[in-house]
Structure formats: C-alpha cells, structure tokens
Amino acid sequence: MTDNTNNAAFSKAHDYGTNGPAEPVEVRDISGNSITESEAIEAGLRQLEAKNVHWYSYLLTVDFWVIVAIGQVLSLCITASNTFSTFLSQAGTSIPAFQTIFNYVLLTLIYLPLTLYWHGPRQWLRIVWRDGWKYFILSFLDVEGNYFTVLAYRYTNILSAQLLNFWAIVCVVILSFFFLRVRYKLFQIAGILICCGGMGLLLASDHLTGANGGPGVNVLKGDLFGLLGATFYGFSNVFEEWFVSKRPVYEVLSFLGVFGICINGVQAAIFDRTSFQEATWNGAVGGYLVGYTLALTIFYSLVPLMLRMGSAGVYNISLLTANFWGVIIGIRVFGYVIHFLYPIAFVLIIFGITVYFLAGSILGDSKKPWLGDNQTDGVLGIGTAKLKALNAAKKGLAGQETTQV
C-alpha cells in the first residue's frame, strides 16, 4: 500500500494519523529554500538517532512511560471484559460469539463515519476494492482468536488456558522476525523472558492456591482450542501492527468493525442459537453486556497506539499483568484471597518491560524496519517515528533560525 502523505509540504496529522485531506504547511530552511516532507523526515531521523544516548535513555522519555501506562490500561480493559463475562455466565447467559458482536458494531459506529468523512465515499470504495480482502483477513483472525480462546476456557482448566497464552508471544516473535524483518536485541529477548517468568509466578500462585479451575471437562480438546486461539491472536497482532503503521487508525478500526460484524454474526447465528434461546435476559444482563462492550471498545481503540509506539511483542508482554489486575478486582468482587507471589510477579513483568527497552534507540520500537530507513512507506500519525522525526526537524530548523538571528 502507498501513502500519499509524502508530498512536497508538511502535513498536519489528524487524530491517529491520516493520509486524507490535511492542510499543507510549507517550511523553509535558514537559507529560505523549501524543504519537502521526505527530506525533513530524513533529517529528523538522523537528528534523533545521532543523539548521545545512554543505555537507559529511552526509559527517561515520555514515550516509554506512555507505553507502560497504555499497557496497564489495556490489561485493565481485559480484566473488565473477563469480569463482565463471568457475571454473564453466573446469570445464565453464555453467548460468547453474540456478546462480542456489539463491540464490532460500536467500532463501526465510531470509526466508519470518520473514515467516510476524511476519505469520502469514492475513496472509501476504492479502498474496499483494493484492500478489502486484507481487512477481511485481519477481522477473521481477530474474531477467531476471540472465539477459540473462549472455547478453550470451556473445556480445559484456567491454568492450562493461561499457559497457552505464551504461545501468542512465541507466534508474534517468529512472525515479526520472518515477515516484518524485526531483529531482536539481547535485552529485548531478556525482557520477554523475564516477563514470561513473572507470568510463571502468577500461574504457580494459582496452582498453589487451587485457583486453576480443576481438571477441566476435556483438557486435550481445550488445549487444542487454546493453541489455535493463541495462534490466531499472534497473526492478528502482527498483521494489525503492519496495518496501523501504514494506514490511518480510524480506517483500520472501521474495517475491523464492519467485517467483524459479518464474520461474528455468521458464527453467532450458527453456534449461539441454542445458547441465545436458553439465556437469561433482564436489566442486569443488559448492564453486563454494556460494560463488556465498552471495555472491549476502549481496548480496541488503544491497541493501535500501543502497536505504533511499541510493537506486537511489547503489546503481548504488557498484557501479562492482566492476571494480577484480575485478582485485585476479584478480591473486592468475588472474594478472592491474594497470594504473596502476585505482587512479586507484577513487579517482575514491569521490570521485564523495562529491560526490553534497555540499550535501544531513542525511538524505541516506533521505527519499523518494513517501512524503510526513512519510514517512507509509513503513515504520518500519532505515535509513529515518522511524526516524531518531522517534529524534530521542525524544532531543529526553528533552533537554527533563532541561533542565526
């Protein structure tokens, strides 16, 4: 895919970035010569990467703390959606495919009008014709990841299902290495392993306290569903990172919503008909569905920013803290008793995320190798290295003018 933000003037990025009708802002260097956007980005990237950085420099940036904060918000959203799912199950309403369709409906209602506004109907139809099949694949991977993970929890125990989540991290690392040309540094590998160690402590705590959910109905069948769901998640995470690095976020989420409704709707019609008829319907169930939908919509809206500023790998290891937040909420809501290993595990996961970014570039993971050295193929949007470079170039030119005066 190409991006028409690479014009001869700077463009103002709308929310989450756009290659739509941005207002051109012409910038000149201190000699009065006009500078193209591509030249300015190239200069900005050189300026950022030429900075005298220490092994801990990225940890002092705002970006690092934003990534950590977003990761915890995403974990809380996952915890909230799981909590509402538990409430629905306790109320006698277990309709996994049907209850998720409302999330895709809300994504469509929010982001499709934005896409039509910025692109216009004709451009939107051209995108459907050219890239619709890619967005369909992304939506299919996302829907099936959700569906098979829910099935895994039906048949196997919680401990086994959570252990299988590690497979999603393995898939992301392998797919990023081969398809996105990501090359992991030693500190990044160490950080991932430390995070997995923290998750291991959480699982050990669950096992010691007997919170692993028992033997399971059909462990082998559940484990196979879990592996399949984690694989779908791994593919969808990597594919979405590739998409949001090249396209506006509102466009990606709008198509994810539109195709998600179609795919999820078909699955719900086939597999949830009996559950729907036997489900309990009252005001409380309606409230749980609203809470579940809002939590998931916030989650889906923040994931692209995480994938731009960080990566699919950082996103997955950040979500490992969801178990910790689940227990904290469970103490108040379900009467859980916290084990001493939980706080240790949480700190270990955060420490692993910190180690991941040691001795890296000041740009962190926001500079994507598949976009070219100067991020030429990338969208100019919030969280991208391209926008950071452009802003750095502007500041550099302004500083040179001030110095000359």
Coordinates of N, CA and C in Angstrom, one line a residue, residues 205 209 324 327-328 331 336-340 342-343:
S205 N 1.2 -19.4 41.5 CA 0.4 -19.0 42.6 C -1.0 -19.5 42.5
T209 N -2.7 -22.1 45.2 CA -3.9 -21.8 46.0 C -5.2 -22.5 45.4
F324 N -2.9 -10.2 37.2 CA -2.7 -9.5 38.5 C -3.9 -8.6 38.8
V327 N -7.0 -10.5 39.8 CA -7.1 -10.9 41.2 C -7.4 -9.7 42.1
I328 N -6.9 -8.6 41.8 CA -7.2 -7.4 42.6 C -8.7 -7.1 42.6
I331 N -10.7 -9.7 44.5 CA -10.7 -9.6 45.9 C -12.0 -8.9 46.4
Y336 N -11.8 -13.2 46.3 CA -10.5 -13.9 46.2 C -9.6 -13.5 47.3
V337 N -8.7 -14.3 47.6 CA -7.6 -14.0 48.6 C -6.3 -14.0 47.8
I338 N -5.6 -12.8 47.9 CA -4.3 -12.6 47.1 C -3.2 -13.4 47.7
H339 N -2.4 -14.0 46.9 CA -1.2 -14.8 47.3 C 0.0 -13.9 47.2
F340 N 1.0 -14.1 48.1 CA 2.2 -13.2 48.2 C 3.0 -13.1 46.9
Y342 N 1.8 -12.7 43.9 CA 1.2 -11.9 42.9 C 1.9 -10.5 42.8
P343 N 2.1 -9.8 43.9 CA 2.8 -8.5 43.7 C 4.2 -8.7 43.2

